[in-house]
Amino acid sequence: MTNTNEMELHLRGITASPGICIGKAYLVGREGVDVVDKYFISEDNLQNEIKRFKAAVKNAKDNLSEIIEATPEELREHAHILETHKVLYKDKMLYGKTIETITKERVNAEWALKKVVSNVKAMFRNMTDSYLQGRVDDIIHVSGSIMQYLVGAKVVDIAAIDKRVILVAVDLSPAETSQIQLEKIKGFITDHGGKTSHTGIIARSLEIPAVLGLDNATRIIKNDDIIIVDGTAGIVIVNPTEQTLIQFEEQKAGYEEYKAVITRESYIPAETLDGIRLQVLGNIELPEEVVSVIDYGGDGIGLYRTEFQYLSRPDIPTEHELFDKYKDVIEVMAPKPVTIRTLDISADKAVPYATDSTEKNPALGLRGIRYCLQRQDIFKPQLRAILRASVFGNVRIMFPMISCYDEVLHAKRILREAADSLDKEGLDFNKNIKMGIMIETPSAVIMADVMARDVDFFSLGTNDLVQYSLAVDRVNKKVAHLYQPLNPAIIRMIKHVADVAKDKGVDLFMCGEMAGDPVNIPILLGLGIEKLSMNPQSIPVVKNIIKSLDVKNARMFIKKVLKETTDTGVTELVMTTYGNILFETGYTGI
Ligand code: PEP
Ligand code: MG
């Protein structure tokens, strides 16, 4: 936090949904919920106390059912997140343990619940996996709503807010976020939460600015304070001066106008000044996000992360359920391509049937393809579902986290078995489906020439490639300064893969976040990467920048880039060479 003058305060958080909004703060309180007294319950009253807890759970659950019922059409797709919460109300770790604590320790229900949730938090404290964190958040949200009924605190009724305001909350559960009425709520900010939380995902679907993870915004901001939320930069300004207000009003108008223009123009193909046509595709997590890819002018889906269908439910989805979801996406997108990545899940992710919290280094553990190769009961139905859905459009299949050649061969073998089983059953599928691998480990980079023998395409997963190559945890704030996609080591690795792909005639994509950051585009173009996949909202700005670049120049430029020895050197070189183009085409800063 920095104090720029007596009144104006700047808070920095995590960007969850881009855009700027300016308005009055509306604190969504949870009075009484955080401060809980402990008292003992007599033996005679224990059953009553348990009944009281069960009644609170029932009320909270009923309230959630009403929210699901009332969820507006445009947010229906997120109802499954709320359905997951319904299941969590009776979760053993929460429900069972709280009743056990009341009984064994003879304490009041509030205290027991608080203790149980603290234990859950402590258990998961050292796990940095963002999915897992998301599941802990889910438990916290669910327990918070039970607590509200236990202590008799006013239940937050976001749907009833009748002023144009910006919500300020310690945390917003997906249930609360999905009640947001767009005509009332301009944006929201929270103390907790991160980019990959469900709340963040819903904010992006609603397309309202949101900054999360501000730590203590609820303590600093008071009701009716004027605040500016810059969701693009992850900044909140409290009590701005007249001058700051004017500056952000202008920035907001500029952003909205710019967004409208580039979104309109995003339907035009991304062709460089010297006539090279690039493919700009979208990454999706939920099948419903396919609409954003189309709206933002994407040339297809370069990464369909399939984990969500497994994470948001207590059991394994069936082949048929998966087939239905894939078919929807493929049909909507056809004839444009859809690259479906097989399950990139692992023991460190909170899937009820795959929970093994004993792994010391989950990022190096049983994840990605390693998990699927061991769990063919899970892998095969997914492969069959993808294959069956492949007849409805243009589908590619992609394996994540490949770290050795054996894995490619093994995965292909299982794919063949899945195809054979469909053949035997007389079920239709595309026999020439394209198959590729993610290049996201240093070993896959080094062995790319060998891997190329057995695949149709590579997709550079720079999120993990940066993590594993630089030995920097991608979600650890303390080492975030070292997480630099423009580190020369990464640029050289990408160059190696691009050269191998060209030499061996293998198609090359990039689907890590690096592909959606405007500042990287001249470099990627210079390295010969012409198929970029990114979060759908970045598509218009990336297309816009591509249209102002020249491949011949970029290829000359890359020679200079490869002489740089530090990431700051590379960034400076990009800015001195391409700064003007980047700013003119909508780049808003590093
Ligand atoms: C990557 O690692 O770059 C990638 C796209 O995969 P994920 O972010 O899902 O790990
Ligand atoms: Mg990855």
Coordinates of C-alpha atoms and ligand atoms in Angstrom, one line a residue:
M1 CA 0.0 0.0 0.0
T2 CA 1.3 3.5 -0.9
N3 CA 0.0 6.8 0.4
T4 CA 0.2 9.3 -2.4
N5 CA -1.3 12.2 -0.5
E6 CA -3.3 12.7 2.7
M7 CA -6.4 11.2 1.5
E8 CA -5.8 9.2 -1.6
L9 CA -4.8 5.6 -1.0
H10 CA -3.6 3.0 -3.6
L11 CA -4.1 -0.7 -2.8
R12 CA -2.6 -3.4 -5.0
G13 CA -4.3 -6.8 -5.4
I14 CA -4.7 -9.5 -8.0
T15 CA -6.3 -8.7 -11.4
A16 CA -9.4 -10.9 -11.6
S17 CA -11.4 -9.2 -14.4
P18 CA -10.2 -6.3 -16.5
G19 CA -11.8 -2.9 -17.0
I20 CA -12.2 0.3 -14.8
C21 CA -15.1 1.3 -12.6
I22 CA -15.6 4.3 -10.4
G23 CA -18.2 4.6 -7.7
K24 CA -19.3 4.4 -4.1
A25 CA -18.1 1.5 -1.9
Y26 CA -20.7 -0.8 -0.5
L27 CA -19.3 -3.0 2.2
V28 CA -20.8 -6.5 2.3
G29 CA -20.5 -7.2 6.0
R30 CA -20.4 -10.4 7.8
E31 CA -20.8 -8.9 11.3
G32 CA -20.5 -11.3 14.1
V33 CA -19.3 -14.1 11.9
D34 CA -15.6 -13.6 12.6
V35 CA -15.8 -13.2 16.3
V36 CA -16.9 -16.4 17.8
D37 CA -17.1 -17.2 21.6
K38 CA -16.3 -20.6 23.0
Y39 CA -18.6 -22.1 25.6
F40 CA -19.2 -25.6 27.0
I41 CA -22.4 -27.5 26.5
S42 CA -23.7 -29.8 29.2
E43 CA -24.2 -33.5 28.4
D44 CA -28.0 -33.0 28.5
N45 CA -27.9 -30.3 25.9
L46 CA -25.4 -31.9 23.4
Q47 CA -28.2 -33.3 21.2
N48 CA -29.9 -29.9 21.1
E49 CA -26.6 -28.3 20.1
I50 CA -26.1 -30.8 17.3
K51 CA -29.7 -30.2 16.2
R52 CA -29.0 -26.4 16.1
F53 CA -26.0 -27.1 13.9
K54 CA -28.0 -29.3 11.6
A55 CA -30.7 -26.7 11.3
A56 CA -28.1 -24.0 10.4
V57 CA -26.7 -26.4 7.7
K58 CA -30.2 -27.0 6.4
N59 CA -31.1 -23.3 6.3
A60 CA -27.8 -22.4 4.5
K61 CA -28.4 -25.2 2.0
D62 CA -32.0 -24.2 1.4
N63 CA -30.9 -20.7 0.9
L64 CA -28.3 -21.9 -1.7
S65 CA -31.0 -23.9 -3.5
E66 CA -33.1 -20.7 -3.8
I67 CA -30.1 -18.9 -5.2
I68 CA -29.5 -21.6 -7.7
E69 CA -33.2 -21.4 -8.7
A70 CA -33.0 -17.7 -9.1
T71 CA -29.7 -17.7 -11.0
P72 CA -30.2 -15.6 -14.1
E73 CA -30.0 -17.3 -17.5
E74 CA -26.6 -15.9 -18.4
L75 CA -25.0 -17.4 -15.3
R76 CA -26.8 -20.7 -15.5
E77 CA -23.6 -22.3 -16.7
H78 CA -22.0 -21.6 -13.3
A79 CA -24.8 -23.3 -11.4
H80 CA -22.7 -26.5 -11.2
I81 CA -20.2 -24.6 -9.0
L82 CA -23.0 -23.9 -6.6
E83 CA -24.2 -27.5 -6.9
T84 CA -20.7 -28.5 -5.7
H85 CA -21.2 -26.3 -2.7
K86 CA -24.5 -28.1 -1.9
V87 CA -22.6 -31.3 -1.7
L88 CA -19.9 -29.8 0.5
Y89 CA -22.5 -29.0 3.2
K90 CA -22.6 -32.7 4.0
D91 CA -18.9 -33.2 3.5
K92 CA -17.3 -35.4 6.1
M93 CA -14.4 -33.1 6.6
L94 CA -16.8 -30.3 7.5
Y95 CA -20.2 -31.7 8.6
G96 CA -19.0 -34.9 10.2
K97 CA -16.0 -33.3 11.9
T98 CA -18.0 -30.4 13.4
I99 CA -20.6 -32.8 14.9
E100 CA -17.7 -34.9 16.2
T101 CA -16.1 -31.9 17.8
I102 CA -19.3 -30.7 19.4
T103 CA -19.8 -34.2 20.9
K104 CA -16.2 -34.9 21.9
E105 CA -15.2 -31.5 23.2
R106 CA -18.7 -30.5 24.4
V107 CA -18.4 -27.1 22.8
N108 CA -20.8 -24.8 21.1
A109 CA -21.5 -25.4 17.4
E110 CA -19.9 -22.1 16.3
W111 CA -16.7 -22.9 18.1
A112 CA -16.6 -26.4 16.7
L113 CA -17.2 -25.2 13.1
K114 CA -14.5 -22.6 13.5
K115 CA -12.0 -25.1 14.8
V116 CA -12.8 -27.6 12.0
V117 CA -12.3 -24.9 9.3
S118 CA -9.0 -23.7 10.9
N119 CA -7.8 -27.3 10.7
V120 CA -8.7 -27.6 7.1
K121 CA -6.9 -24.4 6.3
A122 CA -3.8 -25.6 8.3
M123 CA -3.9 -28.9 6.5
F124 CA -3.8 -27.2 3.1
R125 CA -1.6 -24.3 4.0
N126 CA 1.6 -25.5 2.4
M127 CA -0.1 -26.5 -0.8
T128 CA 0.3 -23.8 -3.4
D129 CA -1.7 -25.5 -6.2
S130 CA -4.3 -23.0 -7.2
Y131 CA -7.0 -25.6 -7.8
L132 CA -6.6 -27.0 -4.4
Q133 CA -6.7 -23.5 -2.9
G134 CA -9.9 -23.0 -4.8
R135 CA -11.4 -26.0 -3.1
V136 CA -10.3 -24.8 0.3
D137 CA -12.0 -21.5 -0.6
D138 CA -15.2 -23.5 -1.3
I139 CA -15.1 -25.1 2.1
I140 CA -14.6 -21.6 3.7
H141 CA -17.5 -20.2 1.7
V142 CA -19.8 -23.0 2.7
S143 CA -18.8 -22.9 6.4
G144 CA -19.2 -19.1 6.3
S145 CA -22.8 -19.4 5.3
I146 CA -23.5 -22.0 8.0
M147 CA -21.9 -19.7 10.5
Q148 CA -24.2 -16.9 9.4
Y149 CA -27.2 -18.9 10.4
L150 CA -25.6 -20.1 13.6
V151 CA -24.8 -16.6 14.9
G152 CA -28.0 -15.2 13.4
A153 CA -26.0 -12.6 11.4
K154 CA -27.8 -10.9 8.6
V155 CA -27.5 -13.0 5.4
V156 CA -25.9 -11.0 2.7
D157 CA -28.6 -10.4 0.1
I158 CA -26.6 -9.1 -2.9
A159 CA -29.6 -9.4 -5.2
A160 CA -31.4 -6.9 -3.1
I161 CA -28.8 -4.1 -3.4
D162 CA -30.6 -1.3 -5.1
K163 CA -27.9 1.3 -5.6
R164 CA -25.2 1.6 -8.3
V165 CA -22.2 0.6 -6.1
I166 CA -18.9 -1.3 -6.0
L167 CA -19.0 -4.2 -3.6
V168 CA -16.2 -4.4 -1.0
A169 CA -16.0 -7.8 0.8
V170 CA -13.7 -9.9 2.8
D171 CA -14.6 -12.6 0.3
L172 CA -17.4 -13.3 -2.1
S173 CA -18.6 -16.8 -2.6
P174 CA -19.5 -18.0 -6.1
A175 CA -23.1 -18.1 -4.8
E176 CA -22.9 -14.4 -3.8
T177 CA -21.1 -13.4 -7.0
S178 CA -23.7 -15.1 -9.1
Q179 CA -26.4 -12.9 -7.5
I180 CA -24.8 -9.7 -8.8
Q181 CA -27.2 -7.7 -10.9
L182 CA -25.2 -6.1 -13.7
E183 CA -27.4 -3.0 -13.7
K184 CA -26.6 -2.4 -10.0
I185 CA -23.1 -3.6 -9.3
K186 CA -20.3 -1.8 -11.2
G187 CA -17.5 -4.1 -9.9
F188 CA -16.2 -5.7 -6.8
I189 CA -13.1 -6.1 -4.7
T190 CA -12.2 -8.6 -2.0
D191 CA -9.6 -9.1 0.6
H192 CA -9.2 -12.8 -0.2
G193 CA -9.3 -14.8 -3.4
G194 CA -7.1 -15.2 -6.5
K195 CA -7.3 -15.2 -10.2
T196 CA -8.2 -18.9 -10.6
S197 CA -10.9 -18.9 -7.9
H198 CA -14.4 -19.5 -9.0
T199 CA -15.3 -16.0 -8.0
G200 CA -12.7 -14.6 -10.4
I201 CA -14.0 -16.8 -13.2
I202 CA -17.6 -15.6 -12.7
A203 CA -16.3 -12.0 -12.6
R204 CA -14.8 -12.5 -16.0
S205 CA -18.0 -14.0 -17.3
L206 CA -19.9 -11.0 -16.0
E207 CA -17.3 -8.8 -17.6
I208 CA -17.2 -6.5 -14.6
P209 CA -14.0 -5.1 -13.2
A210 CA -12.7 -7.0 -10.2
V211 CA -9.6 -7.0 -8.0
L212 CA -9.1 -9.8 -5.5
G213 CA -6.6 -10.6 -2.8
L214 CA -6.3 -7.0 -1.5
D215 CA -5.7 -8.3 2.1
N216 CA -7.2 -5.5 4.1
A217 CA -9.5 -3.5 1.8
T218 CA -12.5 -4.0 4.1
R219 CA -10.6 -2.5 7.0
I220 CA -9.4 0.6 5.0
I221 CA -12.5 1.3 3.0
K222 CA -15.7 2.7 4.5
N223 CA -19.2 2.6 3.1
D224 CA -19.8 5.4 0.6
D225 CA -16.1 6.1 0.1
I226 CA -15.4 6.9 -3.5
I227 CA -13.2 4.2 -5.1
I228 CA -11.7 3.5 -8.4
V229 CA -11.2 -0.2 -9.4
D230 CA -8.7 -0.8 -12.2
G231 CA -9.2 -4.5 -12.8
T232 CA -6.7 -4.5 -15.6
A233 CA -3.8 -3.2 -13.4
G234 CA -5.1 -4.9 -10.2
I235 CA -5.2 -1.5 -8.4
V236 CA -7.9 0.1 -6.2
I237 CA -7.7 3.8 -5.4
V238 CA -9.6 5.0 -2.3
N239 CA -10.8 8.6 -2.0
P240 CA -9.1 9.7 -5.2
T241 CA -8.2 13.4 -5.7
E242 CA -10.1 15.4 -8.3
Q243 CA -7.1 15.0 -10.6
T244 CA -7.0 11.2 -10.3
L245 CA -10.7 11.0 -10.9
I246 CA -10.4 12.9 -14.1
Q247 CA -7.5 10.9 -15.2
F248 CA -9.3 7.6 -14.6
E249 CA -12.6 8.8 -16.1
E250 CA -10.6 9.5 -19.2
Q251 CA -8.8 6.2 -19.0
K252 CA -12.2 4.4 -18.5
A253 CA -13.8 6.1 -21.5
G254 CA -10.7 5.3 -23.6
Y255 CA -10.6 1.7 -22.5
E256 CA -14.3 1.2 -23.3
E257 CA -14.1 2.8 -26.6
Y258 CA -10.9 1.0 -27.5
K259 CA -12.4 -2.3 -26.4
A260 CA -15.5 -1.7 -28.5
V261 CA -13.4 -0.9 -31.6
I262 CA -10.9 -3.8 -31.3
T263 CA -13.7 -6.2 -30.5
R264 CA -15.5 -5.1 -33.6
E265 CA -12.3 -5.4 -35.6
S266 CA -11.4 -8.7 -34.1
Y267 CA -13.5 -10.6 -36.7
I268 CA -10.9 -9.5 -39.2
P269 CA -8.1 -12.1 -39.6
A270 CA -4.8 -11.3 -37.9
E271 CA -2.6 -10.7 -40.9
T272 CA 0.8 -9.0 -40.5
L273 CA 1.8 -6.0 -42.7
D274 CA 3.8 -8.4 -44.9
G275 CA 0.8 -10.7 -45.4
I276 CA 1.5 -13.5 -43.0
R277 CA -1.8 -14.8 -41.5
L278 CA -1.6 -15.9 -37.9
Q279 CA -4.0 -18.0 -36.0
V280 CA -5.3 -16.4 -32.7
L281 CA -7.2 -18.9 -30.7
G282 CA -8.9 -19.0 -27.2
N283 CA -8.2 -21.0 -24.1
I284 CA -11.3 -22.2 -22.3
E285 CA -12.0 -24.0 -19.0
L286 CA -15.8 -24.2 -19.0
P287 CA -17.6 -25.4 -22.2
E288 CA -19.8 -22.2 -22.0
E289 CA -16.7 -20.0 -22.5
V290 CA -16.8 -21.0 -26.2
V291 CA -19.2 -18.0 -26.6
S292 CA -16.4 -15.6 -25.5
V293 CA -14.0 -17.1 -28.0
I294 CA -16.5 -16.5 -30.8
D295 CA -17.4 -13.0 -29.5
Y296 CA -13.8 -12.0 -29.4
G297 CA -13.1 -13.2 -32.8
G298 CA -11.0 -16.3 -32.0
D299 CA -9.9 -18.6 -34.8
G300 CA -10.8 -21.7 -32.7
I301 CA -9.9 -23.2 -29.4
G302 CA -6.2 -23.9 -28.9
L303 CA -6.6 -25.2 -25.3
Y304 CA -9.7 -26.7 -23.8
R305 CA -8.7 -27.4 -20.2
T306 CA -10.9 -30.3 -19.2
E307 CA -10.2 -30.4 -15.5
F308 CA -13.3 -28.4 -14.4
Q309 CA -15.7 -31.2 -15.3
Y310 CA -13.8 -33.4 -12.8
L311 CA -13.2 -30.9 -10.1
S312 CA -16.7 -29.6 -9.7
R313 CA -18.3 -32.9 -8.6
P314 CA -17.7 -35.6 -6.1
D315 CA -17.6 -38.6 -8.6
I316 CA -16.0 -39.4 -11.9
P317 CA -17.9 -38.0 -14.9
T318 CA -19.1 -40.7 -17.3
E319 CA -17.9 -41.1 -20.9
H320 CA -21.4 -40.0 -22.0
E321 CA -21.4 -36.9 -19.8
L322 CA -18.0 -35.9 -21.2
F323 CA -19.0 -36.7 -24.7
D324 CA -22.1 -34.4 -24.4
K325 CA -19.9 -31.5 -23.2
Y326 CA -17.2 -31.9 -25.8
K327 CA -19.8 -32.3 -28.6
D328 CA -21.5 -29.0 -27.6
V329 CA -18.2 -27.1 -27.8
I330 CA -17.1 -28.8 -31.0
E331 CA -20.4 -28.2 -32.8
V332 CA -20.5 -24.5 -31.8
M333 CA -17.0 -23.9 -32.9
A334 CA -17.1 -26.0 -36.2
P335 CA -15.5 -25.8 -38.7
K336 CA -12.9 -24.0 -36.5
P337 CA -10.5 -26.3 -34.6
V338 CA -10.9 -27.4 -30.9
T339 CA -7.9 -28.7 -29.2
I340 CA -9.0 -30.8 -26.2
R341 CA -6.4 -31.4 -23.6
T342 CA -6.7 -34.6 -21.6
L343 CA -7.1 -34.4 -17.9
D344 CA -4.3 -32.4 -16.3
I345 CA -5.1 -33.3 -12.8
S346 CA -3.2 -35.0 -10.0
A347 CA -3.1 -36.1 -6.5
D348 CA -2.5 -32.5 -5.4
K349 CA -5.8 -31.4 -6.7
A350 CA -8.8 -31.8 -4.6
V351 CA -10.8 -34.3 -6.6
P352 CA -12.5 -36.5 -4.0
Y353 CA -11.3 -39.7 -5.6
A354 CA -7.8 -38.5 -6.2
T355 CA -6.8 -36.9 -3.0
D356 CA -3.4 -37.7 -1.7
S357 CA -2.2 -34.8 0.4
T358 CA 1.0 -36.7 1.3
E359 CA 2.9 -35.6 -1.8
K360 CA 5.8 -33.4 -0.6
N361 CA 6.2 -31.7 -4.1
P362 CA 2.9 -31.9 -5.8
A363 CA 4.2 -29.9 -8.8
L364 CA 6.7 -32.7 -9.4
G365 CA 4.3 -35.5 -8.4
L366 CA 1.7 -37.6 -9.9
R367 CA 0.1 -35.1 -12.2
G368 CA -0.8 -34.5 -15.9
I369 CA -0.2 -37.5 -18.2
R370 CA 1.5 -39.4 -15.3
Y371 CA -1.8 -39.6 -13.4
C372 CA -3.8 -40.7 -16.5
L373 CA -1.3 -43.4 -17.5
Q374 CA -1.8 -44.9 -14.0
R375 CA -5.6 -44.4 -14.0
Q376 CA -6.7 -45.9 -17.3
D377 CA -10.2 -46.3 -15.7
I378 CA -10.4 -42.5 -15.9
F379 CA -8.2 -41.9 -19.0
K380 CA -9.9 -44.3 -21.4
P381 CA -13.5 -43.0 -21.0
Q382 CA -12.1 -39.5 -21.6
L383 CA -10.3 -40.6 -24.7
R384 CA -13.4 -42.5 -26.0
A385 CA -15.5 -39.4 -25.3
I386 CA -13.1 -37.1 -27.3
L387 CA -12.9 -39.6 -30.1
R388 CA -16.6 -40.0 -30.4
A389 CA -17.1 -36.2 -30.3
S390 CA -14.5 -35.7 -33.0
V391 CA -17.0 -36.5 -35.8
F392 CA -18.9 -33.3 -35.0
G393 CA -16.2 -30.9 -36.1
N394 CA -12.5 -30.2 -36.2
V395 CA -10.9 -31.8 -33.1
R396 CA -7.3 -32.3 -31.9
I397 CA -6.3 -34.2 -28.9
M398 CA -3.4 -33.1 -26.7
F399 CA -1.5 -34.7 -23.8
P400 CA -0.3 -32.5 -20.9
M401 CA 2.9 -32.6 -18.9
I402 CA 4.9 -34.9 -21.1
S403 CA 8.4 -35.3 -19.6
C404 CA 9.7 -38.3 -21.5
Y405 CA 9.3 -40.1 -24.8
D406 CA 7.9 -43.2 -23.2
E407 CA 4.9 -41.3 -22.0
V408 CA 4.1 -40.2 -25.6
L409 CA 4.3 -43.9 -26.8
H410 CA 2.3 -45.1 -23.8
A411 CA -0.4 -42.4 -24.2
K412 CA -0.6 -43.3 -27.9
R413 CA -1.0 -46.9 -27.1
I414 CA -4.0 -46.2 -24.8
L415 CA -5.5 -43.9 -27.4
R416 CA -5.2 -46.7 -30.0
E417 CA -6.9 -49.1 -27.5
A418 CA -9.7 -46.6 -27.0
A419 CA -10.1 -46.3 -30.7
D420 CA -10.1 -50.1 -31.2
S421 CA -12.8 -50.5 -28.6
L422 CA -15.0 -47.9 -30.4
D423 CA -14.4 -49.8 -33.6
K424 CA -15.5 -53.0 -32.1
E425 CA -18.6 -51.4 -30.8
G426 CA -19.3 -50.0 -34.2
L427 CA -19.1 -46.4 -32.9
D428 CA -18.0 -43.6 -35.2
F429 CA -15.0 -41.4 -34.7
N430 CA -12.4 -39.5 -36.7
K431 CA -9.7 -42.0 -37.6
N432 CA -7.3 -39.2 -38.6
I433 CA -7.7 -37.1 -35.5
K434 CA -4.6 -35.0 -34.9
M435 CA -2.6 -35.8 -31.8
G436 CA -0.2 -33.5 -30.1
I437 CA 1.7 -32.9 -26.8
M438 CA 2.2 -29.9 -24.5
I439 CA 5.8 -28.9 -24.3
E440 CA 6.0 -27.6 -20.7
T441 CA 9.0 -29.4 -19.2
P442 CA 12.7 -28.8 -20.0
S443 CA 13.1 -32.5 -20.9
A444 CA 10.4 -32.2 -23.5
V445 CA 12.2 -29.2 -25.0
I446 CA 15.5 -31.1 -25.2
M447 CA 13.8 -34.2 -26.7
A448 CA 11.5 -32.3 -29.0
D449 CA 13.2 -33.8 -32.1
V450 CA 12.5 -37.3 -30.9
M451 CA 8.9 -36.5 -29.7
A452 CA 8.3 -35.0 -33.1
R453 CA 8.4 -38.5 -34.7
D454 CA 5.2 -39.5 -33.0
V455 CA 3.0 -36.3 -32.9
D456 CA 1.2 -34.0 -35.3
F457 CA 1.7 -30.9 -33.2
F458 CA 3.4 -29.3 -30.2
S459 CA 1.9 -26.7 -27.9
L460 CA 4.2 -24.7 -25.8
G461 CA 2.8 -24.5 -22.3
T462 CA 4.8 -21.6 -21.0
N463 CA 3.1 -21.4 -17.7
D464 CA 4.7 -24.6 -16.6
L465 CA 7.7 -24.3 -18.8
V466 CA 8.8 -21.2 -17.0
Q467 CA 8.1 -22.8 -13.7
Y468 CA 10.1 -25.9 -14.3
S469 CA 12.9 -24.3 -16.3
L470 CA 13.6 -21.5 -13.9
A471 CA 12.7 -23.5 -10.8
V472 CA 10.2 -20.9 -9.8
D473 CA 6.9 -21.9 -8.3
R474 CA 4.3 -20.3 -10.6
V475 CA 2.0 -19.4 -7.7
N476 CA 4.5 -18.3 -5.0
K477 CA 4.3 -14.6 -4.5
K478 CA 7.8 -14.5 -2.9
V479 CA 9.5 -15.6 -6.0
A480 CA 7.2 -13.9 -8.5
H481 CA 10.0 -11.5 -9.5
L482 CA 11.9 -14.5 -10.9
Y483 CA 9.0 -15.8 -12.9
Q484 CA 10.0 -14.1 -16.2
P485 CA 8.8 -15.5 -19.5
L486 CA 11.3 -13.2 -21.2
N487 CA 14.2 -14.7 -19.4
P488 CA 16.7 -15.5 -22.2
A489 CA 16.8 -19.1 -21.1
I490 CA 13.1 -19.4 -21.9
I491 CA 13.5 -17.5 -25.2
R492 CA 16.2 -19.9 -26.2
M493 CA 14.1 -22.9 -25.3
I494 CA 11.2 -21.6 -27.4
K495 CA 13.6 -21.0 -30.3
H496 CA 14.8 -24.6 -30.0
V497 CA 11.3 -26.0 -30.1
A498 CA 10.3 -23.7 -33.0
D499 CA 13.4 -24.8 -35.0
V500 CA 12.7 -28.5 -34.4
A501 CA 9.0 -28.1 -35.3
K502 CA 9.9 -26.4 -38.6
D503 CA 12.6 -28.9 -39.4
K504 CA 10.4 -31.9 -38.6
G505 CA 7.2 -30.5 -40.1
V506 CA 5.3 -30.5 -36.9
D507 CA 2.6 -27.9 -36.3
L508 CA 3.5 -25.5 -33.5
F509 CA 1.2 -23.6 -31.1
M510 CA 1.7 -21.7 -27.9
C511 CA -1.1 -21.8 -25.3
G512 CA 0.6 -20.5 -22.1
E513 CA -0.2 -17.0 -20.8
M514 CA 2.9 -15.7 -22.6
A515 CA 1.0 -15.9 -25.9
G516 CA -1.7 -13.4 -24.7
D517 CA 0.7 -10.7 -23.4
P518 CA 1.1 -8.0 -26.1
V519 CA 4.7 -7.3 -25.2
N520 CA 5.8 -10.8 -26.2
I521 CA 4.2 -10.8 -29.6
P522 CA 7.1 -9.3 -31.6
I523 CA 9.4 -11.9 -30.1
L524 CA 7.1 -14.8 -30.8
L525 CA 6.6 -13.7 -34.3
G526 CA 10.4 -13.4 -34.8
L527 CA 10.8 -16.9 -33.4
G528 CA 8.3 -18.2 -36.0
I529 CA 5.3 -18.9 -33.8
E530 CA 2.2 -18.3 -35.8
K531 CA -0.5 -20.0 -33.7
L532 CA -1.2 -18.4 -30.4
S533 CA -3.9 -19.4 -27.9
M534 CA -4.9 -17.3 -25.0
N535 CA -7.7 -16.3 -22.6
P536 CA -10.5 -15.0 -24.9
Q537 CA -10.4 -11.4 -23.7
S538 CA -6.9 -11.0 -24.9
I539 CA -7.7 -12.0 -28.4
P540 CA -8.7 -8.6 -29.8
V541 CA -5.6 -6.7 -28.5
V542 CA -3.2 -9.5 -29.7
K543 CA -4.9 -9.5 -33.1
N544 CA -4.7 -5.7 -33.2
I545 CA -0.9 -5.8 -32.5
I546 CA -0.2 -8.5 -35.1
K547 CA -1.8 -6.4 -37.7
S548 CA 0.8 -3.7 -37.1
L549 CA 3.8 -5.9 -37.2
D550 CA 6.0 -7.2 -40.0
V551 CA 7.4 -10.7 -39.9
K552 CA 10.5 -9.8 -41.8
N553 CA 11.4 -7.1 -39.3
A554 CA 10.6 -9.4 -36.4
R555 CA 13.0 -12.0 -37.7
M556 CA 15.8 -9.4 -37.8
F557 CA 14.8 -8.2 -34.4
I558 CA 15.0 -11.6 -32.8
K559 CA 18.7 -11.8 -33.7
K560 CA 19.3 -8.8 -31.3
V561 CA 17.0 -10.3 -28.7
L562 CA 19.1 -13.5 -28.7
K563 CA 22.1 -11.5 -27.8
E564 CA 20.5 -10.1 -24.6
T565 CA 21.5 -11.7 -21.4
T566 CA 18.8 -10.7 -18.9
D567 CA 15.0 -10.4 -19.0
T568 CA 15.1 -6.7 -18.3
G569 CA 17.5 -6.3 -21.3
V570 CA 15.0 -8.1 -23.5
T571 CA 12.0 -6.1 -22.2
E572 CA 13.9 -2.8 -22.8
L573 CA 14.8 -3.9 -26.3
V574 CA 11.2 -4.7 -27.0
M575 CA 10.1 -1.4 -25.7
T576 CA 12.7 0.7 -27.6
T577 CA 12.0 -1.1 -30.8
Y578 CA 8.2 -1.7 -30.6
G579 CA 7.1 0.6 -27.8
N580 CA 5.3 2.9 -30.1
I581 CA 3.4 0.2 -31.9
L582 CA 2.5 -1.5 -28.7
F583 CA 1.1 1.7 -27.1
E584 CA -0.7 2.7 -30.3
T585 CA -2.4 -0.7 -30.5
G586 CA -3.6 -0.8 -27.0
Y587 CA -0.8 -2.0 -24.7
T588 CA -1.3 -0.4 -21.3
G589 CA 2.0 -1.0 -19.6
I590 CA 4.2 -3.7 -18.1
Ligands
PEP1 C1 0.8 -24.1 -19.3 O1 1.4 -24.8 -18.5 O2 1.3 -23.2 -20.0 C2 -0.6 -24.4 -19.7 C3 -1.2 -23.8 -20.6 O3 -1.2 -25.3 -18.9 P1 -1.8 -25.0 -17.4 O4 -1.8 -23.5 -17.2 O5 -3.2 -25.5 -17.5 O6 -0.9 -25.7 -16.5
MG2 MG 0.6 -26.6 -17.7

